């Protein structure tokens, strides 16, 4: 079977990611702070795989990938014999291993399960964008669970999360990695984003507190986060971790997210209005728009590349 240039490069690129243990690990190996650029590359190669005239991986990036993975010059352009990378490779090197399984896609149900395992956390996230707002959460971080329950209830999204993390150190890795995995699940569940509203916004008050959240499922990660909490801890929960949580969601769902707490004296109220508003805005953004049926809500024709 003759492969197009892009198909061959995509196959070899995915082989590099497999050998590294994961796409995020490959990004780190190549000096990237986040894996976003490589996720975008993967999406573009997949989209252009059938086009014999597609430009594929640009030479400068190809050279960078080959250099940092110890491959000879031109390796990404050549056909290679198949070889199997052991399933335990990610665990033995301490890297992240992410497995994504779409469920019921044939029935049009936007439901997925994502497993993400590292030396710091072992996480399973299942979501259904067309759910009824149910949640089942077992993370070891009670206040985070209370907040994610607000996303589910107000977003009308079913969310099931189980996590075993290094809580004996602190909550940081658990909170951040749950955000990452939830972001991965959102991106997979949204698919090509055809027919959705794309944009969502919400203002939510709770007594003296008021927050505004605006979402664009743009395919471009970006977070603007303006919350000045009135205290550093809510119970035992460090409020600084909320920003890490949302960074994880944004970078891996590929959304643009603006969060503004407009007023509030009670830190619990501040946090709750933010999460409720996020759930409401997300519900609006992922909903199907009857007038947009089958169309991509973008003049460039894609929200995934």
mmCIF file of C-alpha atoms in Angstrom:
data_model
loop_
_atom_site.group_PDB
_atom_site.id
_atom_site.type_symbol
_atom_site.label_atom_id
_atom_site.label_comp_id
_atom_site.label_asym_id
_atom_site.label_seq_id
_atom_site.Cartn_x
_atom_site.Cartn_y
_atom_site.Cartn_z
ATOM 1 C CA UNK A 1 0.000 0.000 0.000
ATOM 2 C CA UNK A 2 1.391 3.379 -1.040
ATOM 3 C CA UNK A 3 1.035 6.007 1.667
ATOM 4 C CA UNK A 4 0.853 9.714 1.057
ATOM 5 C CA UNK A 5 3.683 11.819 2.438
ATOM 6 C CA UNK A 6 1.418 13.044 5.239
ATOM 7 C CA UNK A 7 0.200 9.545 6.137
ATOM 8 C CA UNK A 8 3.799 8.328 6.387
ATOM 9 C CA UNK A 9 4.815 11.284 8.538
ATOM 10 C CA UNK A 10 1.760 10.861 10.769
ATOM 11 C CA UNK A 11 2.561 7.168 11.293
ATOM 12 C CA UNK A 12 6.176 7.944 12.174
ATOM 13 C CA UNK A 13 5.168 10.866 14.400
ATOM 14 C CA UNK A 14 2.794 8.623 16.357
ATOM 15 C CA UNK A 15 5.594 6.056 16.638
ATOM 16 C CA UNK A 16 7.799 8.707 18.252
ATOM 17 C CA UNK A 17 5.032 9.524 20.730
ATOM 18 C CA UNK A 18 4.588 5.837 21.522
ATOM 19 C CA UNK A 19 8.293 5.340 22.045
ATOM 20 C CA UNK A 20 8.441 8.404 24.307
ATOM 21 C CA UNK A 21 5.526 7.068 26.365
ATOM 22 C CA UNK A 22 2.958 9.730 25.420
ATOM 23 C CA UNK A 23 2.504 12.849 23.345
ATOM 24 C CA UNK A 24 3.070 15.119 26.396
ATOM 25 C CA UNK A 25 6.294 13.237 27.125
ATOM 26 C CA UNK A 26 7.445 13.682 23.523
ATOM 27 C CA UNK A 27 6.722 17.411 23.817
ATOM 28 C CA UNK A 28 8.786 17.635 26.994
ATOM 29 C CA UNK A 29 11.609 15.685 25.366
ATOM 30 C CA UNK A 30 11.657 18.241 22.544
ATOM 31 C CA UNK A 31 11.745 21.213 24.892
ATOM 32 C CA UNK A 32 8.096 22.314 24.760
ATOM 33 C CA UNK A 33 6.540 23.653 27.974
ATOM 34 C CA UNK A 34 3.137 22.186 27.014
ATOM 35 C CA UNK A 35 2.105 19.545 24.443
ATOM 36 C CA UNK A 36 -0.321 21.888 22.688
ATOM 37 C CA UNK A 37 1.854 22.399 19.583
ATOM 38 C CA UNK A 38 2.211 18.655 19.047
ATOM 39 C CA UNK A 39 -1.521 18.052 19.564
ATOM 40 C CA UNK A 40 -2.166 20.646 16.855
ATOM 41 C CA UNK A 41 0.380 18.970 14.572
ATOM 42 C CA UNK A 42 -1.318 15.597 15.060
ATOM 43 C CA UNK A 43 -4.724 17.092 14.262
ATOM 44 C CA UNK A 44 -3.420 18.768 11.110
ATOM 45 C CA UNK A 45 -1.701 15.617 9.846
ATOM 46 C CA UNK A 46 -4.858 13.580 10.470
ATOM 47 C CA UNK A 47 -6.955 16.118 8.589
ATOM 48 C CA UNK A 48 -4.558 16.235 5.614
ATOM 49 C CA UNK A 49 -3.721 12.520 5.529
ATOM 50 C CA UNK A 50 -5.541 11.850 2.248
ATOM 51 C CA UNK A 51 -4.130 14.887 0.450
ATOM 52 C CA UNK A 52 -1.051 13.954 -1.629
ATOM 53 C CA UNK A 53 -0.125 17.630 -1.914
ATOM 54 C CA UNK A 54 -0.301 18.429 1.811
ATOM 55 C CA UNK A 55 2.843 20.056 3.173
ATOM 56 C CA UNK A 56 3.174 17.671 6.111
ATOM 57 C CA UNK A 57 5.658 18.448 8.866
ATOM 58 C CA UNK A 58 7.743 21.515 8.142
ATOM 59 C CA UNK A 59 11.501 20.789 7.801
ATOM 60 C CA UNK A 60 12.546 22.784 10.899
ATOM 61 C CA UNK A 61 10.099 20.911 13.130
ATOM 62 C CA UNK A 62 11.031 17.599 11.539
ATOM 63 C CA UNK A 63 14.690 18.256 12.317
ATOM 64 C CA UNK A 64 13.811 19.150 15.915
ATOM 65 C CA UNK A 65 11.762 15.982 16.455
ATOM 66 C CA UNK A 66 14.448 13.768 14.940
ATOM 67 C CA UNK A 67 17.262 15.432 16.885
ATOM 68 C CA UNK A 68 15.616 15.171 20.289
ATOM 69 C CA UNK A 69 14.512 11.557 19.786
ATOM 70 C CA UNK A 70 17.859 10.376 18.452
ATOM 71 C CA UNK A 71 16.610 9.596 14.943
ATOM 72 C CA UNK A 72 18.729 10.122 11.830
ATOM 73 C CA UNK A 73 17.987 13.008 9.489
ATOM 74 C CA UNK A 74 14.989 12.267 7.276
ATOM 75 C CA UNK A 75 13.669 9.462 9.514
ATOM 76 C CA UNK A 76 10.163 10.952 9.682
ATOM 77 C CA UNK A 77 9.913 10.895 5.890
ATOM 78 C CA UNK A 78 10.839 7.237 5.419
ATOM 79 C CA UNK A 79 8.907 3.979 5.643
ATOM 80 C CA UNK A 80 10.050 1.706 8.484
ATOM 81 C CA UNK A 81 9.437 -1.856 9.513
ATOM 82 C CA UNK A 82 6.681 -2.246 12.094
ATOM 83 C CA UNK A 83 7.771 -2.871 15.649
ATOM 84 C CA UNK A 84 5.794 -3.092 18.844
ATOM 85 C CA UNK A 85 6.517 -0.913 21.836
ATOM 86 C CA UNK A 86 5.716 -2.783 25.087
ATOM 87 C CA UNK A 87 2.552 -1.587 26.821
ATOM 88 C CA UNK A 88 4.499 -1.202 30.027
ATOM 89 C CA UNK A 89 6.977 1.245 28.535
ATOM 90 C CA UNK A 90 5.180 4.294 29.870
ATOM 91 C CA UNK A 91 5.076 2.876 33.387
ATOM 92 C CA UNK A 92 8.702 1.722 33.387
ATOM 93 C CA UNK A 93 9.956 5.175 32.400
ATOM 94 C CA UNK A 94 7.619 7.045 34.725
ATOM 95 C CA UNK A 95 5.868 8.867 31.878
ATOM 96 C CA UNK A 96 2.208 9.652 31.372
ATOM 97 C CA UNK A 97 0.103 7.100 29.557
ATOM 98 C CA UNK A 98 -3.244 8.299 28.229
ATOM 99 C CA UNK A 99 -5.841 5.981 26.775
ATOM 100 C CA UNK A 100 -8.996 7.384 25.220
ATOM 101 C CA UNK A 101 -12.056 5.320 24.379
ATOM 102 C CA UNK A 102 -15.071 6.798 22.642
ATOM 103 C CA UNK A 103 -18.375 5.186 23.531
ATOM 104 C CA UNK A 104 -21.694 5.134 21.721
ATOM 105 C CA UNK A 105 -20.415 7.498 19.035
ATOM 106 C CA UNK A 106 -22.451 5.711 16.394
ATOM 107 C CA UNK A 107 -25.598 6.672 18.275
ATOM 108 C CA UNK A 108 -24.521 10.315 18.362
ATOM 109 C CA UNK A 109 -23.896 10.240 22.105
ATOM 110 C CA UNK A 110 -20.960 12.483 22.987
ATOM 111 C CA UNK A 111 -19.555 10.302 25.742
ATOM 112 C CA UNK A 112 -15.950 9.302 26.327
ATOM 113 C CA UNK A 113 -13.715 7.732 28.940
ATOM 114 C CA UNK A 114 -10.099 8.799 29.415
ATOM 115 C CA UNK A 115 -7.484 7.000 31.509
ATOM 116 C CA UNK A 116 -4.332 8.893 32.460
ATOM 117 C CA UNK A 117 -1.636 7.215 34.524
ATOM 118 C CA UNK A 118 1.596 8.749 35.801
ATOM 119 C CA UNK A 119 3.887 8.179 38.767
ATOM 120 C CA UNK A 120 1.937 10.908 40.589
ATOM 121 C CA UNK A 121 -1.690 10.187 39.699
ATOM 122 C CA UNK A 122 -3.877 7.443 38.253
ATOM 123 C CA UNK A 123 -7.065 8.968 36.868
ATOM 124 C CA UNK A 124 -10.172 7.797 35.024
ATOM 125 C CA UNK A 125 -12.600 10.422 33.727
ATOM 126 C CA UNK A 126 -15.887 9.606 31.995
ATOM 127 C CA UNK A 127 -18.130 12.372 30.665
ATOM 128 C CA UNK A 128 -21.350 12.594 28.687
ATOM 129 C CA UNK A 129 -21.967 16.031 27.200
ATOM 130 C CA UNK A 130 -25.620 15.122 26.642
ATOM 131 C CA UNK A 131 -26.210 13.907 30.179
ATOM 132 C CA UNK A 132 -28.506 14.987 32.984
ATOM 133 C CA UNK A 133 -26.046 16.620 35.372
ATOM 134 C CA UNK A 134 -25.106 13.584 37.435
ATOM 135 C CA UNK A 135 -21.688 13.220 39.018
ATOM 136 C CA UNK A 136 -19.763 10.472 40.759
ATOM 137 C CA UNK A 137 -16.482 11.679 42.199
ATOM 138 C CA UNK A 138 -13.748 9.899 44.144
ATOM 139 C CA UNK A 139 -10.619 12.049 44.167
ATOM 140 C CA UNK A 140 -9.574 12.389 47.801
ATOM 141 C CA UNK A 141 -10.025 16.186 47.561
ATOM 142 C CA UNK A 142 -13.523 16.938 48.935
ATOM 143 C CA UNK A 143 -13.708 20.643 48.086
ATOM 144 C CA UNK A 144 -12.640 20.024 44.491
ATOM 145 C CA UNK A 145 -15.362 17.373 44.261
ATOM 146 C CA UNK A 146 -17.899 19.934 45.527
ATOM 147 C CA UNK A 147 -16.802 22.313 42.766
ATOM 148 C CA UNK A 148 -16.797 19.715 39.966
ATOM 149 C CA UNK A 149 -20.298 18.720 41.064
ATOM 150 C CA UNK A 150 -21.313 22.316 40.253
ATOM 151 C CA UNK A 151 -19.922 21.897 36.704
ATOM 152 C CA UNK A 152 -21.929 18.706 36.232
ATOM 153 C CA UNK A 153 -25.167 20.034 37.714
ATOM 154 C CA UNK A 154 -25.187 23.397 35.990
ATOM 155 C CA UNK A 155 -23.595 22.135 32.759
ATOM 156 C CA UNK A 156 -26.037 19.215 32.461
ATOM 157 C CA UNK A 157 -22.979 17.044 31.871
ATOM 158 C CA UNK A 158 -22.550 13.623 33.468
ATOM 159 C CA UNK A 159 -19.093 13.452 35.060
ATOM 160 C CA UNK A 160 -17.503 10.400 36.655
ATOM 161 C CA UNK A 161 -13.980 10.854 38.045
ATOM 162 C CA UNK A 162 -11.839 8.498 40.088
ATOM 163 C CA UNK A 163 -8.303 9.451 41.069
ATOM 164 C CA UNK A 164 -5.550 8.011 43.212
ATOM 165 C CA UNK A 165 -2.943 10.708 43.731
ATOM 166 C CA UNK A 166 0.058 11.522 45.893
ATOM 167 C CA UNK A 167 -2.032 13.363 48.487
ATOM 168 C CA UNK A 168 0.570 12.548 51.143
ATOM 169 C CA UNK A 169 2.646 15.289 49.466
ATOM 170 C CA UNK A 170 -0.166 17.773 48.772
ATOM 171 C CA UNK A 171 -3.186 18.246 46.488
ATOM 172 C CA UNK A 172 -1.287 19.921 43.643
ATOM 173 C CA UNK A 173 -0.685 16.981 41.294
ATOM 174 C CA UNK A 174 -4.162 15.577 41.858
ATOM 175 C CA UNK A 175 -5.969 18.850 41.121
ATOM 176 C CA UNK A 176 -3.818 19.740 38.106
ATOM 177 C CA UNK A 177 -3.957 16.260 36.569
ATOM 178 C CA UNK A 178 -7.727 16.013 36.990
ATOM 179 C CA UNK A 179 -7.980 19.278 35.054
ATOM 180 C CA UNK A 180 -5.715 17.855 32.326
ATOM 181 C CA UNK A 181 -7.707 14.629 32.037
ATOM 182 C CA UNK A 182 -11.061 16.402 32.086
ATOM 183 C CA UNK A 183 -9.767 18.677 29.312
ATOM 184 C CA UNK A 184 -8.716 15.657 27.236
ATOM 185 C CA UNK A 185 -12.176 14.141 27.707
ATOM 186 C CA UNK A 186 -13.905 17.355 26.620
ATOM 187 C CA UNK A 187 -11.803 17.609 23.465
ATOM 188 C CA UNK A 188 -12.518 14.006 22.490
ATOM 189 C CA UNK A 189 -16.242 14.234 23.266
ATOM 190 C CA UNK A 190 -16.627 17.356 21.119
ATOM 191 C CA UNK A 191 -15.147 15.669 18.048
ATOM 192 C CA UNK A 192 -15.141 17.943 14.997
ATOM 193 C CA UNK A 193 -17.457 20.438 16.787
ATOM 194 C CA UNK A 194 -19.847 20.636 13.860
ATOM 195 C CA UNK A 195 -23.265 22.009 14.767
ATOM 196 C CA UNK A 196 -22.362 23.309 18.222
ATOM 197 C CA UNK A 197 -22.857 26.863 19.467
ATOM 198 C CA UNK A 198 -19.096 27.183 20.186
ATOM 199 C CA UNK A 199 -19.453 30.235 22.443
ATOM 200 C CA UNK A 200 -20.859 30.246 25.950
ATOM 201 C CA UNK A 201 -21.127 32.785 28.752
ATOM 202 C CA UNK A 202 -22.700 33.073 32.172
ATOM 203 C CA UNK A 203 -22.991 35.425 35.118
ATOM 204 C CA UNK A 204 -23.685 33.676 38.429
ATOM 205 C CA UNK A 205 -24.285 35.362 41.804
ATOM 206 C CA UNK A 206 -24.213 33.847 45.275
ATOM 207 C CA UNK A 207 -25.129 36.363 47.949
ATOM 208 C CA UNK A 208 -22.361 39.014 47.832
ATOM 209 C CA UNK A 209 -20.262 37.169 45.219
ATOM 210 C CA UNK A 210 -20.631 37.470 41.440
ATOM 211 C CA UNK A 211 -18.577 35.800 38.711
ATOM 212 C CA UNK A 212 -18.528 35.879 34.921
ATOM 213 C CA UNK A 213 -17.207 33.089 32.707
ATOM 214 C CA UNK A 214 -16.899 33.253 28.901
ATOM 215 C CA UNK A 215 -15.894 30.270 26.744
ATOM 216 C CA UNK A 216 -14.857 29.892 23.121
ATOM 217 C CA UNK A 217 -14.325 26.310 21.924
ATOM 218 C CA UNK A 218 -11.867 27.786 19.484
ATOM 219 C CA UNK A 219 -9.235 25.080 19.133
ATOM 220 C CA UNK A 220 -6.767 27.593 20.604
ATOM 221 C CA UNK A 221 -5.849 27.270 24.288
ATOM 222 C CA UNK A 222 -5.917 30.478 26.310
ATOM 223 C CA UNK A 223 -6.796 31.345 29.897
ATOM 224 C CA UNK A 224 -7.503 34.778 31.344
ATOM 225 C CA UNK A 225 -7.980 34.304 35.083
ATOM 226 C CA UNK A 226 -8.939 37.200 37.357
ATOM 227 C CA UNK A 227 -9.806 36.039 40.862
ATOM 228 C CA UNK A 228 -8.510 37.689 44.011
ATOM 229 C CA UNK A 229 -9.586 35.309 46.738
ATOM 230 C CA UNK A 230 -10.148 36.889 50.132
ATOM 231 C CA UNK A 231 -8.232 34.091 51.830
ATOM 232 C CA UNK A 232 -5.628 31.536 50.819
ATOM 233 C CA UNK A 233 -7.397 28.433 52.116
ATOM 234 C CA UNK A 234 -10.984 27.224 51.958
ATOM 235 C CA UNK A 235 -10.936 24.681 54.730
ATOM 236 C CA UNK A 236 -7.740 22.805 53.860
ATOM 237 C CA UNK A 237 -7.922 23.555 50.136
ATOM 238 C CA UNK A 238 -5.313 25.894 48.622
ATOM 239 C CA UNK A 239 -7.180 28.312 46.345
ATOM 240 C CA UNK A 240 -4.087 28.741 44.117
ATOM 241 C CA UNK A 241 -4.813 25.253 42.773
ATOM 242 C CA UNK A 242 -7.966 26.430 41.000
ATOM 243 C CA UNK A 243 -5.837 28.239 38.430
ATOM 244 C CA UNK A 244 -3.817 25.053 37.845
ATOM 245 C CA UNK A 245 -7.068 23.120 37.406
ATOM 246 C CA UNK A 246 -8.359 25.518 34.764
ATOM 247 C CA UNK A 247 -4.979 25.655 33.013
ATOM 248 C CA UNK A 248 -5.197 21.858 32.673
ATOM 249 C CA UNK A 249 -8.688 22.051 31.182
ATOM 250 C CA UNK A 250 -7.805 24.866 28.784
ATOM 251 C CA UNK A 251 -4.546 23.402 27.463
ATOM 252 C CA UNK A 252 -6.010 19.976 26.776
ATOM 253 C CA UNK A 253 -9.548 20.839 25.637
ATOM 254 C CA UNK A 254 -8.140 23.561 23.361
ATOM 255 C CA UNK A 255 -10.598 26.211 24.550
ATOM 256 C CA UNK A 256 -10.281 29.922 25.221
ATOM 257 C CA UNK A 257 -11.542 30.699 28.722
ATOM 258 C CA UNK A 258 -12.062 34.010 30.525
ATOM 259 C CA UNK A 259 -12.836 33.880 34.250
ATOM 260 C CA UNK A 260 -13.600 37.045 36.218
ATOM 261 C CA UNK A 261 -14.751 37.175 39.811
ATOM 262 C CA UNK A 262 -16.449 40.566 39.850
ATOM 263 C CA UNK A 263 -17.198 40.763 43.577
ATOM 264 C CA UNK A 264 -17.121 38.684 46.729
ATOM 265 C CA UNK A 265 -16.003 38.641 50.344
ATOM 266 C CA UNK A 266 -16.515 34.974 51.150
ATOM 267 C CA UNK A 267 -13.908 32.790 49.407
ATOM 268 C CA UNK A 268 -16.257 29.802 49.291
ATOM 269 C CA UNK A 269 -18.859 31.947 47.544
ATOM 270 C CA UNK A 270 -16.246 33.279 45.125
ATOM 271 C CA UNK A 271 -15.188 29.765 44.115
ATOM 272 C CA UNK A 272 -18.724 28.449 43.862
ATOM 273 C CA UNK A 273 -19.882 31.246 41.569
ATOM 274 C CA UNK A 274 -16.896 30.601 39.294
ATOM 275 C CA UNK A 275 -17.596 26.876 38.953
ATOM 276 C CA UNK A 276 -21.326 27.342 38.526
ATOM 277 C CA UNK A 277 -20.718 29.967 35.851
ATOM 278 C CA UNK A 278 -18.190 27.684 34.136
ATOM 279 C CA UNK A 279 -20.761 24.875 34.060
ATOM 280 C CA UNK A 280 -23.448 27.186 32.653
ATOM 281 C CA UNK A 281 -21.126 28.649 30.013
ATOM 282 C CA UNK A 282 -19.873 25.198 29.018
ATOM 283 C CA UNK A 283 -23.445 23.945 28.660
ATOM 284 C CA UNK A 284 -24.213 26.789 26.260
ATOM 285 C CA UNK A 285 -21.011 26.305 24.245
ATOM 286 C CA UNK A 286 -21.357 22.540 23.693
ATOM 287 C CA UNK A 287 -25.072 22.585 22.904
ATOM 288 C CA UNK A 288 -26.178 21.823 19.367
ATOM 289 C CA UNK A 289 -27.515 24.821 17.489
ATOM 290 C CA UNK A 290 -30.412 23.731 15.206
ATOM 291 C CA UNK A 291 -29.558 26.499 12.726
ATOM 292 C CA UNK A 292 -25.910 25.362 12.602
ATOM 293 C CA UNK A 293 -26.736 21.701 11.950
ATOM 294 C CA UNK A 294 -23.837 19.935 10.227
ATOM 295 C CA UNK A 295 -21.826 23.129 9.914
ATOM 296 C CA UNK A 296 -18.617 24.196 11.622
ATOM 297 C CA UNK A 297 -19.160 27.473 13.513
ATOM 298 C CA UNK A 298 -16.087 29.106 12.009
ATOM 299 C CA UNK A 299 -15.355 30.911 8.739
ATOM 300 C CA UNK A 300 -12.087 28.987 8.426
ATOM 301 C CA UNK A 301 -13.998 25.713 8.276
ATOM 302 C CA UNK A 302 -12.402 23.957 11.232
ATOM 303 C CA UNK A 303 -12.032 24.316 14.993
ATOM 304 C CA UNK A 304 -9.634 21.416 15.399
ATOM 305 C CA UNK A 305 -6.559 22.568 13.492
#
